[in-house]
Coordinates of C-alpha atoms in Angstrom, one line a residue:
M1 CA 0.1 0.9 1.2
K2 CA -1.6 1.7 -1.9
L3 CA 0.3 2.7 -5.2
L4 CA -1.6 3.9 -7.9
I5 CA 0.0 3.3 -11.5
L6 CA -0.5 5.4 -14.5
N7 CA 0.8 4.2 -18.1
L8 CA -0.1 6.9 -20.6
G9 CA 0.0 5.9 -24.3
S10 CA -0.5 8.0 -27.5
S11 CA -4.4 7.1 -27.3
S12 CA -4.9 5.1 -24.1
I13 CA -4.5 5.5 -20.3
K14 CA -4.1 2.2 -18.4
Y15 CA -4.3 2.3 -14.5
Q16 CA -4.2 0.0 -11.6
L17 CA -4.5 0.5 -8.0
I18 CA -2.3 -1.9 -6.2
K19 CA -1.8 -2.9 -2.7
K20 CA 0.9 -5.9 -1.9
K21 CA 0.4 -7.0 -5.2
Q22 CA -3.3 -7.2 -5.1
I23 CA -5.0 -5.3 -7.7
L24 CA -7.8 -3.1 -5.9
A25 CA -9.1 -1.5 -9.1
K26 CA -7.9 -1.1 -12.5
G27 CA -9.0 0.2 -16.1
L28 CA -8.2 1.3 -19.4
I29 CA -9.2 4.5 -21.3
E30 CA -8.9 3.8 -25.1
R31 CA -9.3 5.6 -28.3
I32 CA -8.7 8.8 -26.6
G33 CA -9.4 11.7 -28.9
M34 CA -11.0 9.3 -31.5
Y35 CA -14.7 8.3 -32.1
G36 CA -15.8 5.4 -29.8
S37 CA -13.7 6.4 -26.9
R38 CA -14.8 4.5 -23.6
I39 CA -13.5 3.5 -20.1
K40 CA -13.3 0.0 -19.0
H41 CA -13.2 0.2 -15.1
T42 CA -12.9 -3.1 -13.1
F43 CA -13.8 -2.8 -9.1
L44 CA -15.3 -6.2 -8.2
K45 CA -16.6 -6.5 -11.6
E46 CA -16.0 -4.7 -15.0
K47 CA -18.1 -1.9 -16.4
I48 CA -17.9 -0.1 -19.7
I49 CA -18.5 3.6 -19.7
Y50 CA -19.0 4.9 -23.1
K51 CA -18.1 8.6 -22.9
N52 CA -16.1 11.3 -25.2
I53 CA -12.7 11.4 -23.8
Y54 CA -11.2 14.1 -25.9
N55 CA -7.7 14.2 -24.4
H56 CA -5.4 12.8 -21.6
F57 CA -6.3 15.5 -19.0
I58 CA -10.0 14.8 -19.2
G59 CA -9.1 10.9 -18.9
L60 CA -7.0 11.4 -15.7
K61 CA -10.0 13.5 -14.2
E62 CA -12.2 10.4 -14.9
I63 CA -9.8 7.9 -13.3
N64 CA -9.6 10.0 -10.1
N65 CA -13.4 10.3 -9.9
L66 CA -13.9 6.4 -10.6
L67 CA -11.4 5.6 -7.6
C68 CA -12.8 7.8 -5.1
N69 CA -16.4 6.4 -5.8
C70 CA -15.3 3.0 -5.4
V71 CA -12.0 2.1 -3.5
I72 CA -10.6 5.1 -1.8
I73 CA -12.0 7.8 0.5
N74 CA -9.8 10.3 -0.5
T75 CA -6.3 10.7 -2.2
Y76 CA -4.3 10.8 1.0
E77 CA -4.6 7.1 0.9
I78 CA -2.4 6.7 -2.4
Y79 CA 1.5 6.5 -0.9
A80 CA 3.0 6.8 -4.4
I81 CA 1.9 7.3 -7.9
G82 CA 4.1 5.4 -10.6
H83 CA 4.3 6.9 -14.0
R84 CA 5.5 5.1 -17.3
I85 CA 7.9 7.5 -18.9
V86 CA 8.8 6.4 -22.7
H87 CA 12.2 8.2 -23.0
G88 CA 15.0 8.4 -20.2
G89 CA 17.6 9.5 -22.6
F90 CA 21.1 9.6 -21.1
F91 CA 19.8 11.0 -18.0
F92 CA 17.9 8.1 -16.2
M93 CA 19.0 4.6 -16.0
K94 CA 16.8 3.2 -13.1
P95 CA 13.5 4.3 -11.6
T96 CA 13.5 7.9 -10.2
I97 CA 11.7 9.8 -7.5
I98 CA 10.4 12.9 -9.3
S99 CA 11.6 16.3 -8.4
E100 CA 11.5 19.7 -10.3
N101 CA 15.0 18.8 -11.9
V102 CA 13.7 15.4 -13.0
K103 CA 11.0 16.9 -14.6
K104 CA 13.1 19.5 -16.4
K105 CA 15.0 16.5 -17.9
I106 CA 12.1 14.7 -19.0
K107 CA 11.0 18.1 -20.6
E108 CA 14.3 18.1 -22.5
L109 CA 13.5 14.9 -24.2
F110 CA 10.2 16.1 -25.7
N111 CA 11.7 16.5 -29.0
I112 CA 12.9 12.9 -29.2
A113 CA 9.8 11.2 -28.0
P114 CA 7.2 13.7 -29.1
L115 CA 4.2 11.3 -29.2
H116 CA 4.8 10.3 -25.4
N117 CA 7.1 12.2 -23.1
R118 CA 4.9 15.3 -23.4
I119 CA 2.0 13.2 -22.4
N120 CA 3.8 11.6 -19.7
Y121 CA 4.9 14.9 -18.3
M122 CA 1.2 16.2 -18.5
G123 CA 0.3 13.1 -16.4
I124 CA 3.1 14.0 -13.7
E125 CA 1.8 17.8 -13.8
I126 CA -1.9 16.6 -13.2
S127 CA -1.0 14.0 -10.6
E128 CA 1.1 16.2 -8.5
K129 CA -2.2 18.7 -8.3
I130 CA -4.6 15.8 -7.3
F131 CA -2.4 13.5 -5.5
Q132 CA -0.6 16.1 -3.3
K133 CA 0.6 13.9 -0.8
S134 CA 1.8 10.9 -2.8
I135 CA 5.4 10.4 -3.8
Q136 CA 5.6 10.7 -7.5
V137 CA 8.0 8.1 -9.1
A138 CA 9.1 7.9 -12.8
V139 CA 9.6 4.4 -14.3
F140 CA 11.6 4.5 -17.9
D141 CA 11.0 2.3 -20.8
T142 CA 14.3 2.7 -21.9
E143 CA 15.9 1.5 -18.6
F144 CA 15.8 -2.4 -19.6
H145 CA 17.9 -1.6 -22.8
Y146 CA 20.9 -0.1 -21.1
T147 CA 22.4 -3.7 -21.4
I148 CA 22.7 -3.5 -25.2
P149 CA 26.4 -3.5 -26.0
K150 CA 28.2 -0.3 -27.5
K151 CA 28.6 -2.2 -30.9
A152 CA 24.8 -2.5 -31.0
Y153 CA 23.7 1.0 -29.5
L154 CA 26.1 3.3 -31.6
Y155 CA 25.2 4.8 -34.9
A156 CA 27.7 5.0 -37.7
I157 CA 28.0 8.6 -37.6
P158 CA 30.8 10.8 -36.2
Y159 CA 31.4 10.0 -32.5
E160 CA 31.0 13.7 -31.1
F161 CA 27.3 13.2 -31.9
Y162 CA 27.2 10.6 -29.2
L163 CA 29.5 12.5 -26.8
K164 CA 27.8 15.9 -27.2
H165 CA 24.2 15.1 -27.9
Y166 CA 23.7 11.7 -26.5
I167 CA 22.6 10.2 -29.9
R168 CA 22.7 6.6 -29.8
S169 CA 20.0 3.9 -29.8
Y170 CA 18.0 3.8 -26.6
G171 CA 15.1 1.3 -27.2
F172 CA 11.7 1.5 -25.7
H173 CA 8.7 -0.7 -24.4
G174 CA 11.3 -1.8 -21.9
I175 CA 9.0 -2.2 -18.9
S176 CA 6.8 -4.6 -21.0
H177 CA 9.7 -6.5 -22.5
K178 CA 11.2 -7.1 -19.1
Y179 CA 7.9 -8.1 -17.6
V180 CA 7.2 -10.7 -20.2
S181 CA 10.8 -11.8 -20.6
K182 CA 10.8 -12.6 -16.8
K183 CA 7.3 -14.4 -17.1
A184 CA 8.8 -16.6 -20.0
I185 CA 12.0 -17.4 -17.9
Q186 CA 10.1 -18.4 -15.2
Y187 CA 7.4 -20.4 -17.4
L188 CA 10.3 -22.3 -19.3
K189 CA 12.3 -22.5 -16.0
N190 CA 15.3 -21.5 -18.1
K191 CA 17.3 -18.6 -16.8
K192 CA 19.7 -18.8 -19.8
A193 CA 16.7 -18.9 -22.4
K194 CA 17.2 -17.0 -25.6
L195 CA 14.0 -15.2 -26.0
I196 CA 12.2 -12.7 -28.7
T197 CA 10.0 -10.5 -27.2
M198 CA 7.4 -9.0 -29.3
H199 CA 5.1 -6.0 -28.0
L200 CA 2.9 -5.4 -30.7
G201 CA 0.3 -2.5 -30.4
N202 CA -0.3 0.9 -31.6
G203 CA 3.4 1.4 -30.9
S204 CA 5.4 -1.9 -31.6
S205 CA 8.9 -3.2 -30.9
I206 CA 11.0 -6.4 -30.8
T207 CA 13.7 -7.3 -28.4
A208 CA 16.2 -9.9 -28.3
V209 CA 16.5 -11.1 -24.5
D210 CA 19.5 -13.4 -23.7
S211 CA 19.6 -14.7 -20.2
G212 CA 17.1 -12.0 -19.0
V213 CA 19.3 -9.4 -20.5
S214 CA 18.1 -7.3 -23.5
V215 CA 21.0 -7.2 -26.3
E216 CA 19.1 -5.8 -29.3
T217 CA 16.0 -3.9 -30.0
S218 CA 14.1 -2.7 -32.9
M219 CA 13.4 0.8 -31.8
G220 CA 16.5 3.2 -31.5
F221 CA 17.1 7.1 -30.7
S222 CA 13.3 7.4 -30.7
P223 CA 10.1 5.5 -30.4
N224 CA 9.6 6.1 -34.3
S225 CA 12.3 3.4 -35.7
G226 CA 11.8 -0.5 -36.3
L227 CA 8.5 -1.8 -36.9
I228 CA 5.7 -0.1 -38.7
M229 CA 3.2 1.0 -36.3
G230 CA -0.2 2.8 -35.7
T231 CA 0.8 6.1 -36.9
R232 CA 4.5 6.0 -36.9
S233 CA 6.4 5.0 -40.1
G234 CA 9.1 2.6 -38.5
D235 CA 12.4 2.5 -40.3
I236 CA 12.8 4.8 -43.5
D237 CA 16.0 5.9 -45.3
S238 CA 17.3 9.2 -43.8
N239 CA 17.5 10.7 -47.2
I240 CA 13.6 10.7 -47.5
I241 CA 13.7 13.3 -44.8
F242 CA 16.4 15.6 -46.7
N243 CA 14.6 15.2 -50.0
T244 CA 11.4 16.3 -48.6
L245 CA 13.0 19.0 -46.7
K246 CA 14.4 20.6 -50.0
K247 CA 11.0 20.4 -51.5
G248 CA 9.7 23.0 -49.1
F249 CA 8.3 20.7 -46.1
K250 CA 8.9 22.2 -42.6
I251 CA 10.7 20.1 -40.0
D252 CA 7.6 20.3 -37.6
E253 CA 5.4 19.2 -40.5
L254 CA 7.6 16.1 -41.2
I255 CA 7.6 15.4 -37.4
D256 CA 4.0 15.4 -37.3
I257 CA 3.9 13.3 -40.7
L258 CA 6.3 10.4 -39.4
N259 CA 4.7 10.3 -36.1
K260 CA 1.1 10.7 -36.6
K261 CA 0.0 10.6 -40.0
S262 CA 2.5 7.3 -41.2
G263 CA 2.3 3.6 -40.3
M264 CA -0.9 1.7 -40.5
L265 CA -2.9 4.8 -41.0
A266 CA -1.0 6.0 -44.2
I267 CA -1.0 2.5 -45.8
S268 CA -4.8 1.6 -44.9
G269 CA -6.6 4.7 -43.8
Y270 CA -7.0 3.5 -40.1
S271 CA -4.6 3.3 -37.2
D272 CA -6.4 0.8 -35.0
M273 CA -5.7 -2.6 -36.0
R274 CA -9.2 -3.6 -34.9
D275 CA -10.6 -1.5 -37.8
I276 CA -8.2 -2.7 -40.1
K277 CA -9.1 -6.4 -39.6
K278 CA -12.8 -5.5 -40.3
R279 CA -11.7 -4.2 -43.6
Y280 CA -9.3 -7.2 -44.3
D281 CA -12.0 -9.5 -43.9
K282 CA -14.1 -7.6 -46.4
G283 CA -11.2 -8.1 -48.8
D284 CA -9.8 -4.3 -48.8
K285 CA -6.9 -4.4 -50.7
K286 CA -5.3 -1.6 -48.5
A287 CA -6.0 -3.6 -45.5
I288 CA -4.6 -6.7 -47.0
L289 CA -1.4 -4.7 -47.8
A290 CA -1.1 -3.2 -44.4
Y291 CA -1.2 -6.7 -42.7
E292 CA 1.3 -7.9 -45.2
M293 CA 3.8 -5.0 -44.5
Y294 CA 3.4 -5.1 -40.9
S295 CA 4.0 -8.9 -40.5
Y296 CA 6.8 -8.5 -43.3
R297 CA 8.6 -6.1 -41.1
V298 CA 8.3 -8.1 -37.8
K299 CA 9.5 -11.1 -39.6
K300 CA 12.9 -9.2 -40.5
Y301 CA 13.5 -8.5 -37.2
I302 CA 12.8 -11.8 -36.0
G303 CA 15.6 -12.9 -38.3
I304 CA 18.0 -10.1 -36.8
S305 CA 17.3 -11.2 -33.2
I306 CA 18.1 -14.9 -33.8
S307 CA 21.4 -13.8 -35.6
V308 CA 22.4 -11.6 -32.4
M309 CA 21.7 -14.5 -30.1
N310 CA 22.8 -17.5 -32.4
G311 CA 19.3 -19.1 -31.8
V312 CA 16.1 -18.8 -29.9
D313 CA 14.1 -20.7 -27.5
A314 CA 10.9 -18.9 -27.5
L315 CA 9.1 -16.3 -29.6
I316 CA 6.7 -14.2 -27.2
F317 CA 3.8 -12.3 -28.5
T318 CA 2.2 -9.6 -26.2
G319 CA 0.5 -6.1 -26.5
G320 CA -2.8 -5.6 -28.0
I321 CA -2.2 -6.9 -31.4
G322 CA 0.1 -9.6 -29.9
E323 CA -2.3 -10.9 -27.5
N324 CA -5.4 -10.6 -29.5
D325 CA -4.8 -10.6 -33.2
M326 CA -4.7 -14.3 -34.4
L327 CA -4.4 -13.5 -38.1
M328 CA -1.2 -11.4 -37.3
R329 CA 0.4 -14.1 -35.3
Q330 CA -0.3 -16.6 -38.2
L331 CA 1.2 -14.2 -40.8
I332 CA 4.2 -13.4 -38.7
C333 CA 4.9 -17.1 -38.0
E334 CA 4.5 -18.2 -41.6
N335 CA 7.6 -19.4 -43.4
L336 CA 9.9 -19.5 -40.6
D337 CA 10.4 -23.2 -40.4
F338 CA 14.0 -23.0 -40.9
F339 CA 14.3 -21.5 -37.4
G340 CA 12.2 -24.0 -36.1
I341 CA 9.2 -21.9 -35.5
K342 CA 6.0 -23.8 -36.4
L343 CA 2.8 -22.4 -35.4
D344 CA -0.3 -24.7 -34.5
N345 CA -3.2 -22.8 -36.0
K346 CA -5.6 -24.3 -33.8
K347 CA -3.9 -23.4 -30.5
N348 CA -3.5 -19.9 -32.1
N349 CA -7.1 -19.5 -32.9
N350 CA -8.3 -21.0 -29.4
L351 CA -6.3 -19.2 -26.6
L352 CA -7.4 -20.0 -23.3
K353 CA -8.5 -16.6 -21.7
N354 CA -7.6 -17.2 -18.1
N355 CA -4.1 -18.5 -18.9
N356 CA -1.6 -15.5 -18.7
V357 CA 0.8 -17.6 -20.9
N358 CA -0.5 -19.8 -23.8
E359 CA 1.7 -22.0 -26.0
I360 CA 0.8 -22.0 -29.5
Q361 CA 3.6 -24.0 -31.4
V362 CA 3.1 -27.4 -32.8
K363 CA 3.3 -30.3 -30.5
N364 CA 6.9 -31.5 -29.4
N365 CA 8.3 -28.4 -31.2
K366 CA 11.9 -26.9 -29.7
V367 CA 11.0 -23.6 -30.2
K368 CA 8.1 -22.3 -28.0
I369 CA 5.7 -19.7 -29.3
L370 CA 4.1 -18.1 -26.4
V371 CA 1.1 -15.4 -25.8
I372 CA 1.8 -13.7 -22.7
K373 CA -0.4 -11.0 -21.3
T374 CA 1.7 -8.0 -20.4
N375 CA 1.3 -6.0 -17.1
E376 CA 3.3 -3.2 -17.4
E377 CA 1.5 -1.5 -14.3
L378 CA 2.6 -4.5 -12.1
Q379 CA 6.3 -4.1 -13.1
I380 CA 6.0 -0.6 -12.4
S381 CA 4.7 -1.3 -9.0
K382 CA 7.8 -3.6 -8.3
E383 CA 10.1 -0.9 -9.5
I384 CA 8.6 1.5 -7.1
L385 CA 8.7 -0.7 -4.5
S386 CA 12.7 -1.5 -4.9
I387 CA 13.5 2.1 -5.1
L388 CA 11.5 3.0 -2.0
N389 CA 13.2 0.2 -0.2
V390 CA 9.8 -1.2 0.6
K391 CA 9.2 -5.0 1.1
K392 CA 7.4 -6.5 -2.0

């Protein structure tokens, strides 16, 4: 039984073809719609294909061609397609087999997650045409956060907004937070561990995980809240929106600005942290400020998470920035000694690449600092097998 997992991000597509936990082929299309887009495809060995990938539709067609040329004879071999869907809203609290009604509900959430749900939906539509015999399954990023208590997920606005319009904090990146928290619990051999999982990438979020359960998270009603991100603003004063509307801005214009023209892009001129790091190393003041602002916001949410759980056993870095940017990890961990968080710079700068889990705290430190490679695709495959009642 072969499962194809599709994970569409705002500027990327990750994919894995999995059979019985074994990855048959995998890949990453990155910088979609930007200069320097490329495909990293791995079957037996990795190859890098430099190609203009103007949109996600072209990306998915390329993935299909690559798989048919190396590991499958035809699309009928793929039993199910797993789709990462960013926002499940009030409708979906567990993985769901996709039907026309499910698609309709996902479309209703476009306005809440404009950068992602529309792209996720497009992935479903294309997959249904290419993989006509495959079962299509939606796995939601919001699912892991439904354990957050009511006192945390409600907003201090009239209750009817929650009852009639389902306005509440939902949280996102749940698939990644769930995967790395399970890995950390297994690694620490402590089911009751208090963890702070930090998924840091083009989209970024922090989750407080107590005994394997999400109890607080930085993202809220939409993926635009919380931390500063590649093109998203993160937390801002709501009156900024009202003030700009009074000055003649249109609603759609503001949505576009806050989701696509803000964050690191607005601060530094670049949305990709790798580009910003190059400018940082050259002493660019905007790049330095971007690093300072990003790490500062992360530190704030670390403090929130510790206070919510009344302690912390491990701090976990994951995601593209969390796993690869040693400078950002250093800046985030600076001046957290009061909480028992002490980074070993030598370990931080020399991760063992073959390790799925790297410890980077100083020797004999009570609070662990872990770098864990996330694998949302593997977690999605587990969710699919669970809902289809198939043995893992």
